[in-house]
Short mmCIF file of C-alpha atoms and ligand atoms in Angstrom, two decimals:
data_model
loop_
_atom_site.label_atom_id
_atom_site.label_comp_id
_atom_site.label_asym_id
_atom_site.label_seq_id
_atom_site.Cartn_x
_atom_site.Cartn_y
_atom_site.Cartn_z
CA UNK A 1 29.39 17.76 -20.73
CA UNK A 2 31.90 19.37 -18.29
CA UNK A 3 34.65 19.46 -20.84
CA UNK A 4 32.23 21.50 -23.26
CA UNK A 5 31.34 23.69 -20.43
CA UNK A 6 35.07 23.99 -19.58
CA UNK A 7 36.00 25.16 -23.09
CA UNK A 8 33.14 28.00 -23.20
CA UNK A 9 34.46 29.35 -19.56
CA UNK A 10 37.60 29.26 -21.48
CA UNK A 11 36.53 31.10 -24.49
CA UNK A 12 34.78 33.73 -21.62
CA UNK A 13 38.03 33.98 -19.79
CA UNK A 14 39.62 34.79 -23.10
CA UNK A 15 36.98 37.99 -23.96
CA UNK A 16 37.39 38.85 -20.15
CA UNK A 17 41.52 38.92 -21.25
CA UNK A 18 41.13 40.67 -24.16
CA UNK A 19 38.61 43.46 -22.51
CA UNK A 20 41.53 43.67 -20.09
CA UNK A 21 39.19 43.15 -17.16
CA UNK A 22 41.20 41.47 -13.97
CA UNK A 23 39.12 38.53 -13.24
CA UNK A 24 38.80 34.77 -13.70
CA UNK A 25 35.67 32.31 -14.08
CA UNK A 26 35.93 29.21 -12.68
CA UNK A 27 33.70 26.26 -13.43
CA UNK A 28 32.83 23.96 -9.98
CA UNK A 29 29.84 20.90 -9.82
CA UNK A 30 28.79 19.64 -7.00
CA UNK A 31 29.90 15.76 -6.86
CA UNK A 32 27.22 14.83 -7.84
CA UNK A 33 24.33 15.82 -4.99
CA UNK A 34 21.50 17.55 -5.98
CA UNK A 35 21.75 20.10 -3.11
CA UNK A 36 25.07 21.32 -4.07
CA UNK A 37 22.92 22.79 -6.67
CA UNK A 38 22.21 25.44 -4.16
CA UNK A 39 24.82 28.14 -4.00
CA UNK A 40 26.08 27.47 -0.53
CA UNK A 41 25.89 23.67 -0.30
CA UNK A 42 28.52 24.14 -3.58
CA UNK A 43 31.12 26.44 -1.73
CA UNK A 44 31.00 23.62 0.88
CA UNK A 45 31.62 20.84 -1.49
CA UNK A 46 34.28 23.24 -3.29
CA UNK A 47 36.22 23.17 0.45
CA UNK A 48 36.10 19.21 0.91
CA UNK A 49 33.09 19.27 3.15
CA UNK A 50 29.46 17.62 2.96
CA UNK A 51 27.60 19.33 0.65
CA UNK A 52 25.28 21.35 2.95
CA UNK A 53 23.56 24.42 2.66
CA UNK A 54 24.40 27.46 5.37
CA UNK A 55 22.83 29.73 7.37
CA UNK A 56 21.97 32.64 5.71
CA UNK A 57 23.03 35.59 6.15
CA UNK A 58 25.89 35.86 5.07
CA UNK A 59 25.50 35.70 1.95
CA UNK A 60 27.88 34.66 -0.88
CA UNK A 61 28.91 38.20 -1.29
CA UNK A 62 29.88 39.16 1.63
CA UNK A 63 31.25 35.55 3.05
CA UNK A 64 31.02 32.76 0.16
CA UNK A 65 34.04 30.25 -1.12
CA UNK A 66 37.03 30.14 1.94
CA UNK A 67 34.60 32.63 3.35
CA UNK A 68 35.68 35.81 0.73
CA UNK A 69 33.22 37.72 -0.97
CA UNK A 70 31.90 35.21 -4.23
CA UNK A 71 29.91 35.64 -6.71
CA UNK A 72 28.20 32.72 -7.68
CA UNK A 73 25.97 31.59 -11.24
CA UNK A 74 25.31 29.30 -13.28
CA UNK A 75 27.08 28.70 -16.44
CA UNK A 76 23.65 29.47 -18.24
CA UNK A 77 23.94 32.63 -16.62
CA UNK A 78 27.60 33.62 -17.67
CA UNK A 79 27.14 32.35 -21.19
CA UNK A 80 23.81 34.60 -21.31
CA UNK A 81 25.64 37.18 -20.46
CA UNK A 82 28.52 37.04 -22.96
CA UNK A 83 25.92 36.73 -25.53
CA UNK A 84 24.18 39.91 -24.18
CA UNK A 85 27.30 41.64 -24.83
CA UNK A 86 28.10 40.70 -28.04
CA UNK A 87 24.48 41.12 -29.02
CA UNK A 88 23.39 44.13 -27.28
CA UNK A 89 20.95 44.36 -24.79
CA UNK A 90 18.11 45.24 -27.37
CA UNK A 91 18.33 42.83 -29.52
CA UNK A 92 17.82 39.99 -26.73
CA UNK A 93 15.32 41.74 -24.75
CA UNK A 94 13.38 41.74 -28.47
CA UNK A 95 12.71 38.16 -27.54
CA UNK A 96 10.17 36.75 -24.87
CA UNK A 97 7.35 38.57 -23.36
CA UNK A 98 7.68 42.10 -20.67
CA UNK A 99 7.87 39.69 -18.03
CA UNK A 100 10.36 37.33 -19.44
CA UNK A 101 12.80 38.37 -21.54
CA UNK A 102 15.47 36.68 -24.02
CA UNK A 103 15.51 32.82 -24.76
CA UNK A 104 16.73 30.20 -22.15
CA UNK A 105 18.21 27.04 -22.74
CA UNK A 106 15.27 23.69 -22.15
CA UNK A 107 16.19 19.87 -21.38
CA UNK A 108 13.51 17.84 -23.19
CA UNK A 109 13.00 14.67 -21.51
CA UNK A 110 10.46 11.66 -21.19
CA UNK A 111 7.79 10.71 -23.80
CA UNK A 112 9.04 12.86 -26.62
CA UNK A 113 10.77 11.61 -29.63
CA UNK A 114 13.22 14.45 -29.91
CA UNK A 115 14.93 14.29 -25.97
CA UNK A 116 17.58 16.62 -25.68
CA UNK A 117 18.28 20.38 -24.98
CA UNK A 118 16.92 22.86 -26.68
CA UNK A 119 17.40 27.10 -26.95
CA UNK A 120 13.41 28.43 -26.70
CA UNK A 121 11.83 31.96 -26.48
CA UNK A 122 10.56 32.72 -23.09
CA UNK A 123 6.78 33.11 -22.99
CA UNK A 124 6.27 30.25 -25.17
CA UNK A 125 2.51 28.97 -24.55
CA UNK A 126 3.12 25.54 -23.08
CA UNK A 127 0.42 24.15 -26.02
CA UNK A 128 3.06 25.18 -28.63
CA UNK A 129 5.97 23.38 -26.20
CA UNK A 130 3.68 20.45 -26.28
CA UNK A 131 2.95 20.50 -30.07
CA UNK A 132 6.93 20.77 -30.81
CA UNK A 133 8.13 18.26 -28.31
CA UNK A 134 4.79 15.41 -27.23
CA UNK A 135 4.55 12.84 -28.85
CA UNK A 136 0.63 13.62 -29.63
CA UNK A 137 -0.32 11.87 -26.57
CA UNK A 138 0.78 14.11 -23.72
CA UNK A 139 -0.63 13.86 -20.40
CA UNK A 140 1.08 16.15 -18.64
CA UNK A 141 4.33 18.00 -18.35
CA UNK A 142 6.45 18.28 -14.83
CA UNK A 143 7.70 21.85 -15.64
CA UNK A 144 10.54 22.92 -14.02
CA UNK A 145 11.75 19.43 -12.89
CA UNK A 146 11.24 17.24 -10.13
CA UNK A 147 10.94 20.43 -7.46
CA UNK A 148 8.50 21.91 -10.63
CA UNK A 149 5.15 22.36 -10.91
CA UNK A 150 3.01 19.54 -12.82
CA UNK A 151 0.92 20.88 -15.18
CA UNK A 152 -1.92 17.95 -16.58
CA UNK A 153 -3.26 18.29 -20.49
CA UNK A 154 -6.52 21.04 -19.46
CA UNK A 155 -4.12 23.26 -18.66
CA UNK A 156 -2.05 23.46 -21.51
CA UNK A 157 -3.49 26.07 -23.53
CA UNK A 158 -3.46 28.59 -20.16
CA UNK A 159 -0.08 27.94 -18.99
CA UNK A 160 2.55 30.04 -20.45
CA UNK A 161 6.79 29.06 -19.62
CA UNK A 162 7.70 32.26 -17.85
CA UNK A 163 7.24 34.56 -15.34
CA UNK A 164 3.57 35.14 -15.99
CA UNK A 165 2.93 31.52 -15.88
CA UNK A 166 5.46 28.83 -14.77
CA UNK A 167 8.88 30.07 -14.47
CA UNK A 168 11.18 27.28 -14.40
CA UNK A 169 14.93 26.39 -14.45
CA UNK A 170 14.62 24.48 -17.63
CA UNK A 171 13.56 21.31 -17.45
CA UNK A 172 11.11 19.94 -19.01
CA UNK A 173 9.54 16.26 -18.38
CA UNK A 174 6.90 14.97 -20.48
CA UNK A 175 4.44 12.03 -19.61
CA UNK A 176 1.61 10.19 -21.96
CA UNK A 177 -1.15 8.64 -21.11
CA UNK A 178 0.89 5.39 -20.29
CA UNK A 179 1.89 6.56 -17.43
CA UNK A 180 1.01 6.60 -13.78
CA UNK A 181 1.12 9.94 -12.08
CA UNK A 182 1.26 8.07 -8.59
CA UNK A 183 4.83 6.40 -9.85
CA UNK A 184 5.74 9.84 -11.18
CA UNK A 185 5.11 11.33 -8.13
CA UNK A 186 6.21 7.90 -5.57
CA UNK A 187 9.53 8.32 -7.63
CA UNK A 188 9.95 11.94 -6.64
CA UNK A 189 9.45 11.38 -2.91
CA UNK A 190 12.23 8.78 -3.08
CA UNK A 191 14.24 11.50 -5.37
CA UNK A 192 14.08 13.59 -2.54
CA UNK A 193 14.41 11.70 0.42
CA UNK A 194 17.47 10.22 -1.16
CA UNK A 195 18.63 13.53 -1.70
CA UNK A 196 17.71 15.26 2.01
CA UNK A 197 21.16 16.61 3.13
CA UNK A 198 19.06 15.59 6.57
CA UNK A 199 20.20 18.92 8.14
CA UNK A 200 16.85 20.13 9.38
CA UNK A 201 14.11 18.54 10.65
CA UNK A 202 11.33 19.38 8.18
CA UNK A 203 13.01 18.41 5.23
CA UNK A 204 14.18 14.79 6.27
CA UNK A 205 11.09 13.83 8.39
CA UNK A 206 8.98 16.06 5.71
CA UNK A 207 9.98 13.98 3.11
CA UNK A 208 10.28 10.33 4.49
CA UNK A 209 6.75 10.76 5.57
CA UNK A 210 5.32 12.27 2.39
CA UNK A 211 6.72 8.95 0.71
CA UNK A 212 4.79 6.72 3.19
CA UNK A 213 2.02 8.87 3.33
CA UNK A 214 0.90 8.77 -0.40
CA UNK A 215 2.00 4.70 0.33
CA UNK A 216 -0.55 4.56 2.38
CA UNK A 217 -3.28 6.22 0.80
CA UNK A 218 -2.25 3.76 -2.20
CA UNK A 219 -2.74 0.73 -0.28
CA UNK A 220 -6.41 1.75 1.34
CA UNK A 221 -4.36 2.00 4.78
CA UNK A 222 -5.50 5.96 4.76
CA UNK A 223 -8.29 7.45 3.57
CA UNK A 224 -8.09 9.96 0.54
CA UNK A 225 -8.71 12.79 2.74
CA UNK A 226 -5.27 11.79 4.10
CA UNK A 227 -3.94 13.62 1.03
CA UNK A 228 -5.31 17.13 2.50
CA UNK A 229 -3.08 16.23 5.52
CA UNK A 230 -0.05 15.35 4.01
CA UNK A 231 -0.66 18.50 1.85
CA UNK A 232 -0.69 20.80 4.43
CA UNK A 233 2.58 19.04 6.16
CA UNK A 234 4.43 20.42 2.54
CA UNK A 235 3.06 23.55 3.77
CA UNK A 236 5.00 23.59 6.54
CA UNK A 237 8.00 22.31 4.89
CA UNK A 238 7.38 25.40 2.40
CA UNK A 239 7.95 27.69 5.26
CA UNK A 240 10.38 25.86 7.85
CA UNK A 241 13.12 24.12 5.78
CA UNK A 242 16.21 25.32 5.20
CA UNK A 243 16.13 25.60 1.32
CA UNK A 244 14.97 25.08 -1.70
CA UNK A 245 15.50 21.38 -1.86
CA UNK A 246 12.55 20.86 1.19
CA UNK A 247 10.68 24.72 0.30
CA UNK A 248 10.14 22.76 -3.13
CA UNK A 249 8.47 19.44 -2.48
CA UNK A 250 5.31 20.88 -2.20
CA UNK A 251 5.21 22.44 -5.94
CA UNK A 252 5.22 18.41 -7.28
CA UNK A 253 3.29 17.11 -4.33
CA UNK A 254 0.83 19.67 -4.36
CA UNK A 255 0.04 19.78 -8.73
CA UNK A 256 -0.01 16.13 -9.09
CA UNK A 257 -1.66 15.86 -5.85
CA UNK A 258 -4.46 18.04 -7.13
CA UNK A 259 -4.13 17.32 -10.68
CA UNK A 260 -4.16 13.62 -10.37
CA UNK A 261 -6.10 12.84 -7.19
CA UNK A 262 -7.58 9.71 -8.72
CA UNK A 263 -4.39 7.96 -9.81
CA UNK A 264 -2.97 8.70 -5.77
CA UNK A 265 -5.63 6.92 -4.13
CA UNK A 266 -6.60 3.24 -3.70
S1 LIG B 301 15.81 21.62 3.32
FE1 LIG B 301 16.59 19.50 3.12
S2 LIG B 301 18.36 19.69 1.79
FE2 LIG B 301 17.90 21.75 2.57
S3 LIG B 301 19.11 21.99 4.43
FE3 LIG B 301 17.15 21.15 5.09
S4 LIG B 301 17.49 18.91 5.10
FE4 LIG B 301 19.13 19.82 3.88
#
């Protein structure tokens, strides 16, 4: 996958070249954490460091990789943008909805018979999504990935992928009827306790408790309205952790939570 990626950075250097414009792209990943994801987590990997996010500000472009100005993006975002200039600005923002414009690139995964990664129009009703990709017995779809919103079947034909609906980075998990949304959601918890950098308090207690919490509830050792309680503790992870990894777990806990309340409890 990275040598692909490495050969289109290659082929954008190369336009860059020809345009005569003085800079170079270089493609970094994060060693594999799933914080390094966020922008300054990455710079720390980049220097040898544990991948941790910073304080904020500054911000990448004012202090970012060795602490010079940076601009930072995704490859999907630099490969966009090439294409934007070849195409012309019109003829992508033809595509999508006024809210959400252009195509974006999709990874298909779960209980679909065609997994893989696809290029879709924004604003695509998430019945059509389902149509294309279920496999006729879709339960519900984890849009946006495991820090995503969970959207169950009822929902499907109000939910559009975008900005007016759920916007999401791409991923798209589907689950039938086979499966458990308690496991779904049990294996997120782990996902992201696992993944915790443990750098502020919210976030790695948050988390680890979450996990036991639902646990719990599973076993009969809590009562169901000990849902409402660990809800409102991803509340406060939503406002007091350092990024996006702990902000997050409360868009899975909370839609599956509500969702899928009588799969969670005992
Ligand atoms: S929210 Fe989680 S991942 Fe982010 S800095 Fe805090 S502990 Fe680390």
């Amino acid at each position: 996958m990275l040598k692909t990626l490495d050969k289109k950075i290659e082929l954008f250097n190369k336009q860059l070249r020809d345009l005569k414009v003085d800079f170079q792209i270089y493609l970094r990943s994060g060693s594999g954490a799933y914080v390094c994801g966020e922008e300054s987590a990455l710079f720390e990997s980049m220097e040898g460091k544990r991948g941790e996010p910073r304080n904020k500000p500054p911000y990448p472009t004012v202090a970012g990789y060795n602490n010079k100005p940076t601009v930072i993006n995704n490859v999907e975002t630099l490969v966009y943008t090439s294409e934007i200039c070849r195409m012309g600005p019109e003829q992508f923002k033809a595509l999508g909805t006024k809210d959400s414009r252009g195509s974006k690139v999709f990874s298909v995964s779960g209980d679909t018979p065609i997994a893989g990664i696809y290029e879709l129009e924004l604003g695509m009703p998430l019945k059509d999504f389902v149509e294309e990709f279920g496999d006729g017995d879709t339960k519900a779809i984890q849009v946006g990935g495991a820090s995503g919103h969970c959207v169950p079947r009822k929902k499907f034909n109000d939910t559009i992928i975008g900005f007016e609906g759920i916007p999401t980075g791409g991923s798209m998990m589907i689950f039938n009827s086979s499966r458990s949304m308690y496991n779904v959601l049990h294996d997120y918890l782990e996902f992201f306790t696992e993944e915790s950098c443990g750098q502020c308090t919210p976030c790695r207690i948050g988390c680890q408790q979450l996990l036991k919490g639902i646990e719990a509830v599973k076993k009969g050792e809590r009562p169901p309205t000990y849902l409402d309680d660990l809800k409102r503790l991803t509340s406060t992870m939503k406002i007091a952790a350092k990024c996006g990894l702990g902000q997050s777990v409360a868009n899975p806990f909370t839609s599956i939570v509500d969702n899928f309340r009588e799969e969670i409890i005992y």
